[in-house]
Amino acid sequence: MAGPTSGHGEIQFEEAKVEESQLNVIGDRKPAGVSAQDLQGFGYTYRHNWGPRNGWWVLNLTSNSFTANTRAFVSISEGPTSSGGKFIGNARYSVYNIAPDNGVVAIRVFVDWPNPIGLVVDYFFVNP
């Protein structure tokens, strides 16, 4: 799929599976482990380090817990390609679309920087 260009080329695609052990429960219910069944009717946060990126990307995060009715909210920022927090550097990061579907939440992002740099995404999911 050819996408918008602004000196960084076409849109690229990648997929990753949710590491359910890294989900965080919102509210007072704190189960030891979060299963797909637990995700019904609750909010969860998840941080995924997509590694070095630049230009246009469609990033597909997969989980059996996602449905077309999942509410997904995303923030992106620069971050180290190892573990650690996010920070505001000189690059501009933009989220253009968020599209939940059965088994996947896809996001379209643009990293406005000439070379690949760390992309960290925070997700907030609610399954009504």
mmCIF file of C-alpha atoms in Angstrom:
data_model
loop_
_atom_site.group_PDB
_atom_site.id
_atom_site.type_symbol
_atom_site.label_atom_id
_atom_site.label_comp_id
_atom_site.label_asym_id
_atom_site.label_seq_id
_atom_site.Cartn_x
_atom_site.Cartn_y
_atom_site.Cartn_z
ATOM 1 C CA MET A 1 0.000 0.000 0.000
ATOM 2 C CA ALA A 2 1.507 3.271 -1.069
ATOM 3 C CA GLY A 3 1.131 5.951 1.524
ATOM 4 C CA PRO A 4 1.808 9.603 1.977
ATOM 5 C CA THR A 5 5.385 10.625 1.574
ATOM 6 C CA SER A 6 7.316 13.587 2.865
ATOM 7 C CA GLY A 7 10.851 12.524 2.229
ATOM 8 C CA HIS A 8 10.536 9.307 4.266
ATOM 9 C CA GLY A 9 9.031 6.851 1.775
ATOM 10 C CA GLU A 10 5.996 4.601 1.801
ATOM 11 C CA ILE A 11 4.099 3.277 4.826
ATOM 12 C CA GLN A 12 5.671 0.187 6.367
ATOM 13 C CA PHE A 13 3.881 -2.506 8.375
ATOM 14 C CA GLU A 14 4.725 -4.616 11.434
ATOM 15 C CA GLU A 15 2.868 -6.835 13.899
ATOM 16 C CA ALA A 16 3.505 -7.777 17.556
ATOM 17 C CA LYS A 17 1.545 -9.850 20.073
ATOM 18 C CA VAL A 18 0.500 -8.381 23.442
ATOM 19 C CA GLU A 19 2.631 -9.722 26.276
ATOM 20 C CA GLU A 20 -0.264 -10.308 28.674
ATOM 21 C CA SER A 21 2.087 -10.435 31.668
ATOM 22 C CA GLN A 22 2.842 -6.744 30.983
ATOM 23 C CA LEU A 23 -0.809 -5.570 31.134
ATOM 24 C CA ASN A 24 -1.772 -3.295 34.025
ATOM 25 C CA VAL A 25 -5.284 -3.268 35.470
ATOM 26 C CA ILE A 26 -7.031 0.091 35.892
ATOM 27 C CA GLY A 27 -9.067 0.434 39.078
ATOM 28 C CA ASP A 28 -9.122 -1.547 42.302
ATOM 29 C CA ARG A 29 -9.165 -5.085 40.870
ATOM 30 C CA LYS A 30 -5.568 -6.381 40.622
ATOM 31 C CA PRO A 31 -5.466 -10.016 39.478
ATOM 32 C CA ALA A 32 -2.122 -11.838 39.615
ATOM 33 C CA GLY A 33 -2.366 -12.637 35.904
ATOM 34 C CA VAL A 34 -4.555 -11.162 33.221
ATOM 35 C CA SER A 35 -6.271 -13.532 30.831
ATOM 36 C CA ALA A 36 -8.376 -12.855 27.765
ATOM 37 C CA GLN A 37 -11.478 -13.539 29.880
ATOM 38 C CA ASP A 38 -10.385 -10.958 32.480
ATOM 39 C CA LEU A 39 -10.261 -8.252 29.805
ATOM 40 C CA GLN A 40 -14.030 -8.092 29.490
ATOM 41 C CA GLY A 41 -15.432 -4.873 30.971
ATOM 42 C CA PHE A 42 -12.162 -3.549 32.377
ATOM 43 C CA GLY A 43 -9.484 -1.093 31.353
ATOM 44 C CA TYR A 44 -5.856 -2.090 30.866
ATOM 45 C CA THR A 45 -2.662 -0.286 29.971
ATOM 46 C CA TYR A 46 0.220 -1.701 27.977
ATOM 47 C CA ARG A 47 3.548 -0.247 26.833
ATOM 48 C CA HIS A 48 5.204 -1.615 23.697
ATOM 49 C CA ASN A 49 8.658 -0.651 22.487
ATOM 50 C CA TRP A 50 8.521 -0.902 18.684
ATOM 51 C CA GLY A 51 12.254 -0.179 18.390
ATOM 52 C CA PRO A 52 13.924 2.224 15.945
ATOM 53 C CA ARG A 53 11.507 3.714 13.363
ATOM 54 C CA ASN A 54 11.149 6.683 11.077
ATOM 55 C CA GLY A 55 8.631 7.663 8.424
ATOM 56 C CA TRP A 56 5.172 6.104 8.064
ATOM 57 C CA TRP A 57 4.231 2.869 9.836
ATOM 58 C CA VAL A 58 1.105 0.784 10.403
ATOM 59 C CA LEU A 59 1.762 -1.191 13.596
ATOM 60 C CA ASN A 60 -0.546 -4.124 14.377
ATOM 61 C CA LEU A 61 -0.693 -5.220 18.013
ATOM 62 C CA THR A 62 -2.389 -8.617 18.304
ATOM 63 C CA SER A 63 -4.306 -10.320 21.115
ATOM 64 C CA ASN A 64 -7.246 -12.696 21.275
ATOM 65 C CA SER A 65 -8.760 -10.180 23.727
ATOM 66 C CA PHE A 66 -9.315 -7.487 21.096
ATOM 67 C CA THR A 67 -12.654 -7.170 19.316
ATOM 68 C CA ALA A 68 -14.144 -4.662 16.934
ATOM 69 C CA ASN A 69 -15.796 -3.136 20.052
ATOM 70 C CA THR A 70 -12.533 -2.658 21.966
ATOM 71 C CA ARG A 71 -11.872 0.985 22.826
ATOM 72 C CA ALA A 72 -8.199 1.754 22.245
ATOM 73 C CA PHE A 73 -6.333 4.948 23.110
ATOM 74 C CA VAL A 74 -2.698 5.492 22.180
ATOM 75 C CA SER A 75 0.132 7.881 22.927
ATOM 76 C CA ILE A 76 3.522 7.683 21.238
ATOM 77 C CA SER A 77 6.866 9.253 21.962
ATOM 78 C CA GLU A 78 10.583 8.893 21.596
ATOM 79 C CA GLY A 79 12.175 6.410 23.921
ATOM 80 C CA PRO A 80 15.223 4.217 24.268
ATOM 81 C CA THR A 81 15.289 1.060 22.169
ATOM 82 C CA SER A 82 15.928 -0.878 25.384
ATOM 83 C CA SER A 83 13.685 -0.567 28.442
ATOM 84 C CA GLY A 84 12.954 2.741 30.097
ATOM 85 C CA GLY A 85 10.673 5.730 29.940
ATOM 86 C CA LYS A 86 9.672 8.046 27.150
ATOM 87 C CA PHE A 87 11.015 11.543 26.574
ATOM 88 C CA ILE A 88 10.513 14.569 24.345
ATOM 89 C CA GLY A 89 13.405 14.965 21.940
ATOM 90 C CA ASN A 90 13.647 16.963 18.709
ATOM 91 C CA ALA A 91 11.692 14.495 16.537
ATOM 92 C CA ARG A 92 7.955 14.897 15.966
ATOM 93 C CA TYR A 93 5.785 11.825 16.536
ATOM 94 C CA SER A 94 2.177 11.693 15.285
ATOM 95 C CA VAL A 95 -0.680 9.186 15.619
ATOM 96 C CA TYR A 96 -2.980 9.359 12.586
ATOM 97 C CA ASN A 97 -5.372 6.436 13.078
ATOM 98 C CA ILE A 98 -6.323 3.806 15.670
ATOM 99 C CA ALA A 99 -8.432 0.874 14.433
ATOM 100 C CA PRO A 100 -9.456 -1.982 16.764
ATOM 101 C CA ASP A 101 -10.721 -5.168 15.133
ATOM 102 C CA ASN A 102 -11.071 -8.817 16.070
ATOM 103 C CA GLY A 103 -7.642 -9.934 17.279
ATOM 104 C CA VAL A 104 -5.769 -6.724 16.401
ATOM 105 C CA VAL A 105 -5.436 -3.024 17.175
ATOM 106 C CA ALA A 106 -3.780 -1.228 14.269
ATOM 107 C CA ILE A 107 -2.247 2.229 14.546
ATOM 108 C CA ARG A 108 -0.885 4.450 11.779
ATOM 109 C CA VAL A 109 1.991 6.640 12.971
ATOM 110 C CA PHE A 110 4.534 9.014 11.506
ATOM 111 C CA VAL A 111 7.986 9.633 12.979
ATOM 112 C CA ASP A 112 9.334 12.848 11.482
ATOM 113 C CA TRP A 113 13.069 12.187 11.652
ATOM 114 C CA PRO A 114 15.596 11.338 8.913
ATOM 115 C CA ASN A 115 16.997 8.265 10.717
ATOM 116 C CA PRO A 116 15.321 5.470 12.712
ATOM 117 C CA ILE A 117 14.929 6.397 16.409
ATOM 118 C CA GLY A 118 13.150 4.733 19.333
ATOM 119 C CA LEU A 119 9.345 4.508 19.173
ATOM 120 C CA VAL A 120 7.509 3.691 22.415
ATOM 121 C CA VAL A 121 3.716 3.307 22.395
ATOM 122 C CA ASP A 122 1.442 3.411 25.448
ATOM 123 C CA TYR A 123 -1.935 1.734 24.917
ATOM 124 C CA PHE A 124 -5.093 2.019 27.017
ATOM 125 C CA PHE A 125 -7.734 -0.633 26.259
ATOM 126 C CA VAL A 126 -11.329 -0.943 27.450
ATOM 127 C CA ASN A 127 -13.491 -3.888 26.441
ATOM 128 C CA PRO A 128 -17.101 -2.927 27.150
#
